[in-house]
Structures are given as C-alpha cells and as structure tokens.
Coordinates of C-alpha atoms and ligand atoms in Angstrom, one line a residue:
M14 CA 10.3 -22.5 36.8
R15 CA 12.5 -19.5 36.3
L16 CA 11.8 -19.7 32.5
S17 CA 8.0 -19.7 33.0
T18 CA 8.3 -16.6 35.3
I19 CA 10.1 -14.8 32.5
V20 CA 7.5 -16.0 30.0
A21 CA 4.7 -14.7 32.2
S22 CA 6.3 -11.2 32.6
V23 CA 7.1 -10.8 28.9
S24 CA 3.6 -11.8 28.0
A25 CA 2.2 -9.2 30.3
A26 CA 4.5 -6.6 28.8
T27 CA 3.5 -7.6 25.3
L28 CA -0.2 -7.3 26.0
A29 CA 0.3 -3.9 27.7
R30 CA 2.2 -2.6 24.7
A31 CA 0.1 -4.1 22.0
A32 CA -1.2 -0.8 20.7
S33 CA 2.2 0.9 20.5
W34 CA 4.4 0.9 17.4
N35 CA 8.0 2.0 17.1
L36 CA 9.6 3.6 14.0
K37 CA 11.5 1.0 12.0
D38 CA 12.2 2.6 8.6
T39 CA 11.7 6.1 7.0
Y40 CA 11.9 6.5 3.2
S41 CA 12.2 9.8 1.5
G42 CA 13.5 11.2 -1.7
E43 CA 16.3 9.1 -3.1
D44 CA 15.4 6.2 -0.7
Y45 CA 12.6 5.3 -3.1
M46 CA 15.4 4.5 -5.7
N47 CA 18.1 3.1 -3.4
K48 CA 15.9 1.0 -1.1
F49 CA 13.3 -0.1 -3.6
D50 CA 13.8 -2.3 -6.6
F51 CA 12.4 -1.5 -10.1
W52 CA 10.2 -4.2 -11.6
T53 CA 11.2 -4.8 -15.2
D54 CA 9.2 -7.9 -16.1
K55 CA 6.0 -7.8 -18.0
D56 CA 3.1 -6.3 -16.1
P57 CA 1.4 -9.2 -14.3
T58 CA -2.0 -7.4 -14.8
N59 CA -1.5 -7.1 -18.6
G60 CA -1.4 -3.3 -18.7
L61 CA -0.1 -1.6 -21.9
V62 CA 3.0 -0.5 -20.2
T63 CA 6.7 -1.3 -20.3
Y64 CA 8.1 -1.1 -16.8
Q65 CA 11.5 0.6 -16.8
S66 CA 14.7 -0.2 -14.9
E67 CA 16.0 2.5 -12.5
D68 CA 18.5 3.8 -15.1
A69 CA 16.0 3.9 -17.9
A70 CA 13.4 5.5 -15.7
K71 CA 15.9 8.2 -14.7
S72 CA 16.9 8.9 -18.3
L73 CA 13.3 9.1 -19.4
N74 CA 12.7 11.4 -16.4
L75 CA 10.0 9.1 -15.1
T76 CA 11.4 9.2 -11.6
Y77 CA 13.1 12.0 -9.8
V78 CA 13.2 14.0 -6.6
D79 CA 11.5 17.4 -7.0
D80 CA 12.4 20.7 -5.4
N81 CA 10.1 20.0 -2.4
K82 CA 12.0 16.7 -1.8
N83 CA 9.0 14.7 -3.0
F84 CA 9.7 11.5 -5.0
V85 CA 7.9 11.6 -8.4
M86 CA 6.9 8.5 -10.4
R87 CA 5.2 9.2 -13.7
V88 CA 4.1 7.7 -17.0
D89 CA 5.9 8.7 -20.1
T90 CA 4.1 11.4 -22.1
E91 CA 5.6 11.1 -25.6
T92 CA 2.7 11.5 -28.1
T93 CA 3.0 8.1 -29.7
R94 CA 3.9 4.8 -28.0
T95 CA 2.6 1.8 -29.8
E96 CA 4.8 -0.8 -28.1
G97 CA 3.6 -0.2 -24.6
R98 CA 4.0 3.1 -22.7
P99 CA 7.0 3.4 -20.3
S100 CA 6.0 3.4 -16.7
V101 CA 7.3 2.5 -13.3
R102 CA 6.6 -0.2 -10.7
I103 CA 8.8 -0.3 -7.6
Q104 CA 8.9 -2.5 -4.5
S105 CA 10.6 -2.2 -1.2
Q106 CA 13.7 -4.3 -0.6
S107 CA 12.6 -4.8 3.0
N108 CA 9.8 -7.1 3.9
Y109 CA 7.2 -6.4 6.7
E110 CA 4.7 -8.5 8.6
D111 CA 2.6 -6.8 11.3
A112 CA 3.3 -3.1 10.9
V113 CA 1.9 0.4 10.6
I114 CA 2.7 2.1 7.3
V115 CA 2.1 5.8 6.9
L116 CA 2.5 7.6 3.5
E117 CA 2.5 11.3 2.8
V118 CA 1.2 11.7 -0.7
S119 CA 1.1 15.0 -2.5
H120 CA -0.2 13.9 -5.9
I121 CA -2.3 10.9 -6.9
P122 CA -2.1 9.8 -10.6
T123 CA -5.4 10.5 -12.4
G124 CA -7.0 10.1 -15.8
C125 CA -8.6 7.8 -18.2
A126 CA -6.8 4.5 -18.7
V127 CA -4.8 5.1 -15.6
W128 CA -4.7 2.3 -12.9
P129 CA -2.3 3.4 -10.1
A130 CA -1.9 1.6 -6.8
F131 CA 0.0 1.8 -3.5
W132 CA -0.1 -1.6 -1.9
T133 CA 1.7 -4.4 0.0
V134 CA 2.0 -7.9 -1.3
T135 CA 3.7 -11.3 -0.5
S136 CA 7.4 -11.1 -1.0
N137 CA 7.1 -14.3 -3.0
I138 CA 4.9 -13.1 -5.9
S139 CA 5.0 -16.4 -7.7
Q140 CA 2.9 -18.0 -5.0
W141 CA 0.2 -15.2 -5.0
P142 CA -2.5 -15.2 -3.8
V143 CA -0.9 -17.3 -1.1
G144 CA 0.7 -14.8 1.3
G145 CA -1.9 -12.1 0.4
E146 CA -2.1 -8.6 -0.9
I147 CA -3.4 -5.4 0.8
D148 CA -4.3 -2.5 -1.5
I149 CA -4.1 0.8 0.4
M150 CA -4.8 3.2 -2.5
E151 CA -6.2 2.2 -5.9
N152 CA -8.7 3.3 -8.6
V153 CA -9.1 2.8 -12.3
N154 CA -10.0 5.5 -14.9
D155 CA -11.0 7.7 -11.9
Q156 CA -14.1 5.6 -12.1
Y157 CA -14.8 5.8 -8.4
P158 CA -15.0 9.2 -6.7
A159 CA -13.3 7.7 -3.6
N160 CA -10.2 5.6 -2.9
L161 CA -10.7 1.8 -3.0
A162 CA -9.1 -0.4 -0.3
A163 CA -9.0 -4.1 -0.9
V164 CA -7.6 -7.4 0.3
H165 CA -6.8 -10.4 -1.9
I166 CA -6.0 -13.8 -0.3
K167 CA -6.1 -17.5 -1.1
D168 CA -9.1 -18.7 1.0
D169 CA -12.6 -17.7 1.7
C170 CA -12.4 -15.1 4.5
S171 CA -14.8 -12.2 5.2
I172 CA -14.3 -8.7 6.4
N173 CA -15.3 -8.6 10.1
G174 CA -14.1 -5.2 11.3
S175 CA -16.2 -2.4 12.6
P176 CA -16.7 0.5 12.8
Q177 CA -15.5 2.4 9.7
T178 CA -16.5 5.6 7.8
G179 CA -16.2 3.9 4.4
T180 CA -18.6 1.5 2.7
T181 CA -18.0 -2.3 2.4
V182 CA -18.6 -3.2 -1.3
F183 CA -17.5 -6.8 -1.3
T184 CA -17.0 -8.9 1.8
N185 CA -15.2 -12.1 0.6
C186 CA -11.5 -11.5 0.4
N187 CA -10.7 -14.6 -1.7
A188 CA -8.8 -13.3 -4.7
E189 CA -11.1 -15.1 -7.1
A190 CA -14.3 -13.7 -5.5
N191 CA -16.4 -11.0 -7.1
D192 CA -14.7 -11.2 -10.5
N193 CA -11.3 -11.2 -8.9
S194 CA -12.0 -8.1 -6.8
G195 CA -11.5 -9.8 -3.5
C196 CA -13.0 -7.8 -0.6
R197 CA -13.3 -4.0 -1.1
I198 CA -14.0 -1.0 1.1
E199 CA -14.7 2.3 -0.7
M200 CA -13.5 5.3 1.4
N201 CA -16.5 7.5 0.4
N202 CA -17.0 9.3 3.7
T203 CA -18.1 12.7 2.4
D204 CA -16.0 14.6 4.9
T205 CA -12.7 13.6 3.3
A206 CA -11.3 13.8 -0.2
T207 CA -9.7 10.4 -0.8
W208 CA -9.1 10.3 -4.6
G209 CA -7.7 12.1 -7.6
S210 CA -8.0 15.8 -8.2
N211 CA -10.1 16.2 -5.1
V212 CA -7.0 15.2 -3.1
N213 CA -4.5 16.9 -5.4
N214 CA -6.3 20.2 -5.2
K215 CA -6.1 20.1 -1.4
G216 CA -2.3 19.6 -1.6
G217 CA -2.4 15.9 -0.8
A218 CA -3.2 13.5 2.0
V219 CA -1.8 11.1 4.5
V220 CA -2.9 7.5 4.4
A221 CA -2.1 4.9 7.1
M222 CA -2.5 1.2 7.2
E223 CA -2.2 -1.0 10.3
R224 CA -1.7 -4.7 10.0
D225 CA -1.9 -6.4 13.4
F226 CA -2.7 -10.1 13.8
S227 CA -1.1 -10.3 17.2
S228 CA -3.4 -11.6 20.0
N229 CA -4.7 -8.2 20.9
G230 CA -4.5 -6.9 17.3
K231 CA -7.4 -5.5 15.3
G232 CA -6.4 -7.0 12.0
I233 CA -6.2 -4.6 9.0
R234 CA -7.4 -1.0 9.4
M235 CA -6.8 2.1 7.3
W236 CA -7.1 5.9 7.9
F237 CA -7.1 8.7 5.4
W238 CA -6.7 12.4 6.0
D239 CA -6.7 15.0 3.3
K240 CA -4.4 18.0 3.9
S241 CA -7.3 20.3 4.8
Q242 CA -8.1 18.2 7.9
N243 CA -6.8 18.1 11.4
M244 CA -4.6 15.1 11.8
P245 CA -3.6 13.3 15.0
S246 CA -0.3 14.7 16.3
D247 CA 1.7 11.5 15.6
I248 CA 0.6 11.8 11.9
S249 CA 1.1 15.6 11.4
N250 CA 4.3 15.6 13.4
P251 CA 5.8 12.1 13.0
G252 CA 8.0 10.8 15.8
K253 CA 9.4 7.5 17.1
T254 CA 6.0 6.0 17.8
V255 CA 2.4 6.0 16.6
N256 CA -0.8 4.9 18.3
P257 CA -3.6 4.1 15.8
D258 CA -6.0 3.6 18.7
N259 CA -6.0 7.4 19.0
W260 CA -6.8 8.0 15.4
G261 CA -10.6 7.8 15.5
T262 CA -12.8 5.7 13.4
P263 CA -10.9 4.1 10.5
A264 CA -11.9 4.8 6.9
A265 CA -11.6 1.1 6.2
N266 CA -11.8 -1.7 8.8
F267 CA -11.2 -5.2 7.5
G268 CA -10.6 -6.5 11.0
K269 CA -8.9 -9.9 11.4
L270 CA -11.2 -11.6 8.9
S271 CA -13.5 -14.6 9.5
C272 CA -12.4 -17.6 7.5
S273 CA -14.5 -20.6 6.4
N274 CA -12.4 -22.9 8.5
N275 CA -13.3 -20.9 11.7
A276 CA -9.8 -19.4 11.7
D277 CA -9.0 -15.7 11.5
G278 CA -7.0 -14.4 8.6
S279 CA -3.6 -14.4 10.2
S280 CA -2.2 -17.3 8.2
Q281 CA -3.3 -15.7 4.9
F282 CA -0.5 -13.1 5.1
D283 CA 3.2 -13.6 5.1
A284 CA 6.1 -11.1 4.8
H285 CA 5.1 -8.3 2.4
K286 CA 6.8 -5.8 0.2
I287 CA 5.5 -2.2 -0.3
V288 CA 4.7 -1.5 -3.9
F289 CA 3.9 1.6 -6.0
D290 CA 2.9 1.3 -9.6
I291 CA 1.0 3.0 -12.4
T292 CA -0.3 0.7 -15.1
L293 CA -2.5 1.6 -18.1
C294 CA -5.6 -0.3 -19.3
G295 CA -4.9 -4.0 -18.5
D296 CA -7.1 -6.5 -16.6
W297 CA -9.1 -3.9 -14.7
A298 CA -8.8 -0.4 -16.2
G299 CA -9.0 -1.8 -19.8
N300 CA -12.1 -3.9 -19.0
T301 CA -14.0 -1.1 -17.4
Y302 CA -12.9 1.8 -19.7
D303 CA -16.2 1.9 -21.6
Q304 CA -18.1 2.3 -18.3
V305 CA -16.6 5.8 -17.9
S306 CA -18.4 7.4 -20.8
Q307 CA -16.1 10.4 -21.1
C308 CA -13.1 8.2 -21.8
P309 CA -14.2 6.4 -25.0
A310 CA -15.9 9.6 -26.0
K311 CA -12.5 11.4 -26.0
Y312 CA -10.1 8.6 -27.0
Q313 CA -12.2 5.9 -28.6
S314 CA -10.5 3.0 -26.8
C315 CA -8.1 2.4 -23.9
A316 CA -5.4 1.1 -26.3
N317 CA -5.8 4.0 -28.7
Q318 CA -5.3 6.5 -25.8
V319 CA -2.2 4.7 -24.6
G320 CA -0.8 4.4 -28.1
Q321 CA -1.6 7.9 -29.5
A322 CA -2.4 10.4 -26.8
G323 CA 0.7 10.7 -24.6
Q324 CA -0.2 14.2 -23.4
S325 CA -3.3 12.7 -21.7
F326 CA -1.0 11.3 -19.1
E327 CA 0.4 14.6 -17.8
D328 CA -1.5 14.0 -14.5
A329 CA -0.6 10.3 -14.3
Y330 CA 2.0 10.7 -11.6
W331 CA 2.6 9.9 -8.0
S332 CA 4.4 12.5 -5.9
V333 CA 5.2 11.2 -2.4
G334 CA 6.8 12.6 0.7
N335 CA 7.9 10.5 3.6
L336 CA 6.9 6.8 4.0
Y337 CA 7.2 5.6 7.6
V338 CA 7.1 2.0 8.7
Y339 CA 6.5 1.2 12.4
E340 CA 6.7 -2.2 14.0
S341 CA 5.3 -3.4 17.3
S342 CA 7.3 -2.8 20.4
A343 CA 7.1 -6.5 21.1
K344 CA 8.9 -7.2 17.8
S345 CA 11.5 -4.5 18.3
A346 CA 12.1 -5.8 21.9
A347 CA 12.7 -9.3 20.4
S348 CA 15.2 -7.9 17.8
N349 CA 17.0 -5.9 20.4
V350 CA 17.4 -9.1 22.5
R351 CA 18.7 -10.8 19.4
I352 CA 21.5 -8.3 19.1
S353 CA 22.4 -8.5 22.7
S354 CA 22.4 -12.3 22.7
A355 CA 25.3 -12.3 20.4
T356 CA 27.4 -10.1 22.7
V357 CA 26.1 -11.0 26.2
G358 CA 25.7 -14.8 25.6
I359 CA 23.7 -17.4 27.3
A360 CA 21.6 -15.3 29.7
A361 CA 20.3 -13.1 26.9
A362 CA 19.8 -16.2 24.8
T363 CA 17.5 -17.6 27.5
T364 CA 15.6 -14.3 27.5
L365 CA 15.4 -14.5 23.7
A366 CA 13.9 -18.0 23.9
A367 CA 11.4 -16.7 26.5
T368 CA 10.5 -13.8 24.3
M369 CA 10.0 -16.0 21.3
L370 CA 7.7 -18.3 23.3
A371 CA 5.7 -15.3 24.4
L372 CA 5.3 -14.1 20.8
Ligands
NAG428 C1 11.7 16.1 -15.4 O1 10.4 16.5 -15.4 C2 10.0 17.5 -14.5 C3 8.5 17.7 -14.6 O2 8.1 17.8 -15.9 C4 10.8 18.8 -14.9 O3 10.5 19.8 -14.0 C5 12.3 18.5 -14.9 O4 13.0 19.6 -15.3 C6 12.6 17.3 -15.7 N1 14.0 16.9 -15.6 C7 14.8 16.7 -16.6 C8 16.2 16.3 -16.3 O5 14.3 16.7 -17.8
NAG429 C1 7.7 -19.2 -3.6 O1 6.5 -19.8 -4.1 C2 6.8 -20.8 -5.0 C3 5.4 -21.2 -5.6 O2 4.5 -21.6 -4.6 C4 7.5 -22.0 -4.3 O3 7.7 -23.0 -5.2 C5 8.8 -21.4 -3.7 O4 9.4 -22.4 -2.9 C6 8.5 -20.2 -2.9 N1 9.8 -19.6 -2.5 C7 10.1 -19.3 -1.3 C8 11.4 -18.6 -1.1 O5 9.3 -19.5 -0.3
NAG430 C1 -20.7 5.1 -0.7 O1 -20.8 4.1 -1.7 C2 -21.8 3.2 -1.4 C3 -21.7 2.1 -2.4 O2 -21.4 2.5 -3.7 C4 -23.2 4.0 -1.6 O3 -24.2 3.1 -1.3 C5 -23.2 5.1 -0.5 O4 -24.4 5.9 -0.7 C6 -22.0 6.0 -0.7 N1 -21.9 6.9 0.5 C7 -21.6 8.2 0.3 C8 -21.6 9.0 1.6 O5 -21.3 8.6 -0.8

C-alpha cells in the first residue's frame, strides 16, 4: 500500500513535468573529437569517400576548431583523388533515447555531389533499420531548396503529427518505402532559410529535434530558425532546461507514428547515436546527380567531379557551434535516485523501484 502511494505520486509528477527537459550534455569545439568516434569503415551508403580516422582527419586538416570556436568538418580539396575522396563521419560515444537535441550550425555543406547529414541512428548499426534512424538535416546535390527531415524504421508506420510548417512528401516511414526514402518532410516554409547558401549567407541557423514517446509525448518534432529570425529565449540563450511546447509550430511534425499493427512508433526506436557526415555521390546523390542539370553540365558525372575537381568541394563543410542534449526530468529524476540508492540504501532503492514502475 505504501508502495502504490509512492507510485501514484511519482506518476502525477511525471505527467506534470512531461514537457520539461533538463540539460544532459553540451558539446563544443574539441568535444566533437574527444566525445565522438570517427567512422573508418567503408561508407555504408556507397559514397566515393574514404572516411578518415581522427589522426588522419587532423593531419589532412579536415577537422579543426576555428577562431570562433566552431568545429569544422570538411571534405578534402586536393585536385585529383581517384581512390575515394577523404571525408569525415563522426558519431557520439553517448547514446540517447527520448531527448531534445539542439544544434547551432554556422555553415551547411553545399555543392554538386555533396550529400551531408546530421542525424541520429540506432547504436547497433548492424541491425538497422531495426532501432530506427532520424534525419534532422539532409540534402543531396543541393537538389532541394529546403532541408529534408526523414525517419527510417523497420515496419510500416505513418506520420501522424500536426500541425507543421513544412510539407509531408512521403508518409510511410518503413526504410524500404518510397525507393528507400522512408517518410520525409520538406522544411519549405518560405519564411525560413533551411538549406545551403540561403542559410550560410544569414550566418547560420539553429535546428532542434524532440523525440518523446512517453505517455504524454508528442513523438518526433523538429524546429528550424535561421539566424535572421527571432528565436525562443531557451534557444537564443540556452540554459539548463528547454520547453519545446513554447517554440511554436514545428517545421516537421512526424508525431508518434501510426503503425500497421495499431501500435505507435515507440518500439521502432532504441538508443541512438548522434551522427554528422559528408559523403559524395553514393546511393542517393550519385543516383540523382543527373536530375540537377547544372551538375553534369559542369563536371560530366558525379564520379568525375569527385575524382578530378577537388576545388569544387571548397564549400563542402560543416561548421557547428554548441550541440545541446536535454533529457526529460522524469529520466533525470530516475538517474538521480539511482545515484542516491547506492549511498542511502534500501529506502532509496524502494523509491527507485517505484520510479521505474511509474516510467
Ligand atoms: C586548415 O584549414 C583552414 C581553412 O582553410 C585554415 O584556415 C587553417 O589554417 C588550416 N590549418 C592548417 C593547420 O593547415
Ligand atoms: C546488434 O544487432 C545484431 C544483428 O541484429 C545482433 O545479432 C546483435 O546481438 C545486436 N547487438 C546488441 C549489442 O544488441
Ligand atoms: C513545398 O514543397 C511541396 C512539395 O514539393 C510543394 O507542393 C509546395 O508548394 C512547397 N511549398 C512552398 C511554400 O514552397
């Protein structure tokens, strides 16, 4: 009876705080090297790149912290590279489930052949698409004037969020649907620059993604502000908490998804790593290269550009400021209890059990 009283009060607190998120991790400058791992395997998307280790990336000057403390990740610009062009793909050592991720980006990679992405993906990549993938920023060959957000998962589940300022292009998030596009929302609200030189010329942007499959959660939502816009105060002046419910209409609203087995999408996502990469050509940018007429007109083919025209990749770089990760107060409360249970003993352990039940 005492246990159920605790459960009831913790549940009420969890519900009341569902919209509030507490700062868990901040990444800036060297953190992108020290707290991220550099991918050195072949590019799983078959790009014409050779991903570099941290040491190699540093010695090729593909990664560095610039004078404004931004972290830069860029593609090699040597004129000729016929064995794959050196590039960078990094992933966070930490894994995150429900969270709010906020990125300050000052330069987005642009250009023909260029396929950059900022995304989260299952920490067990060998089981993909089990565990899921959430693409927060992506484009190919600058083919789309706006940023593309997407979700790739194992099963047939549809976008069911609203409202949003962007446009739903594909609704089924199954990784094999729509020629392997999954579900996609194009952030083409005309008030906001969301891609390429439009963003870079404004000095950058801030993008935020909320993943919340808790009982009161609203699933997967994203917001995008270019630097010329007014931003919510918890975005322009980041502190210990954020409240996405105060951020206005999301640019992309996937919601909790509606799956064919009548479930929501919660079981489609496991612990995710945060990833930045820049690949060239490959499964997407290579296959659509000819659709962007100025690219073949200038370089003939995607492979020819990568092999022979290194200077065309001068603008193929990410420059990012701080990356903030917030977790829900319910989750931070549970981990705080976990710490105290070790020191305080059985009473706290009972509370921990109650908290876990409530979650
Ligand atoms: C790395 O590249 C940047 C941008 O081109 C340049 O400013 C910097 O001096 C380079 N650093 C080294 C060590 O070459
Ligand atoms: C990762 O996925 C593979 C393939 O599904 C599976 O065999 C393996 O057990 C998984 N590893 C972990 C740590 O879950
Ligand atoms: C956004 O993209 C969709 C699909 O391509 C298009 O139908 C719509 O007109 C676009 N809206 C704006 C404001 O550009």
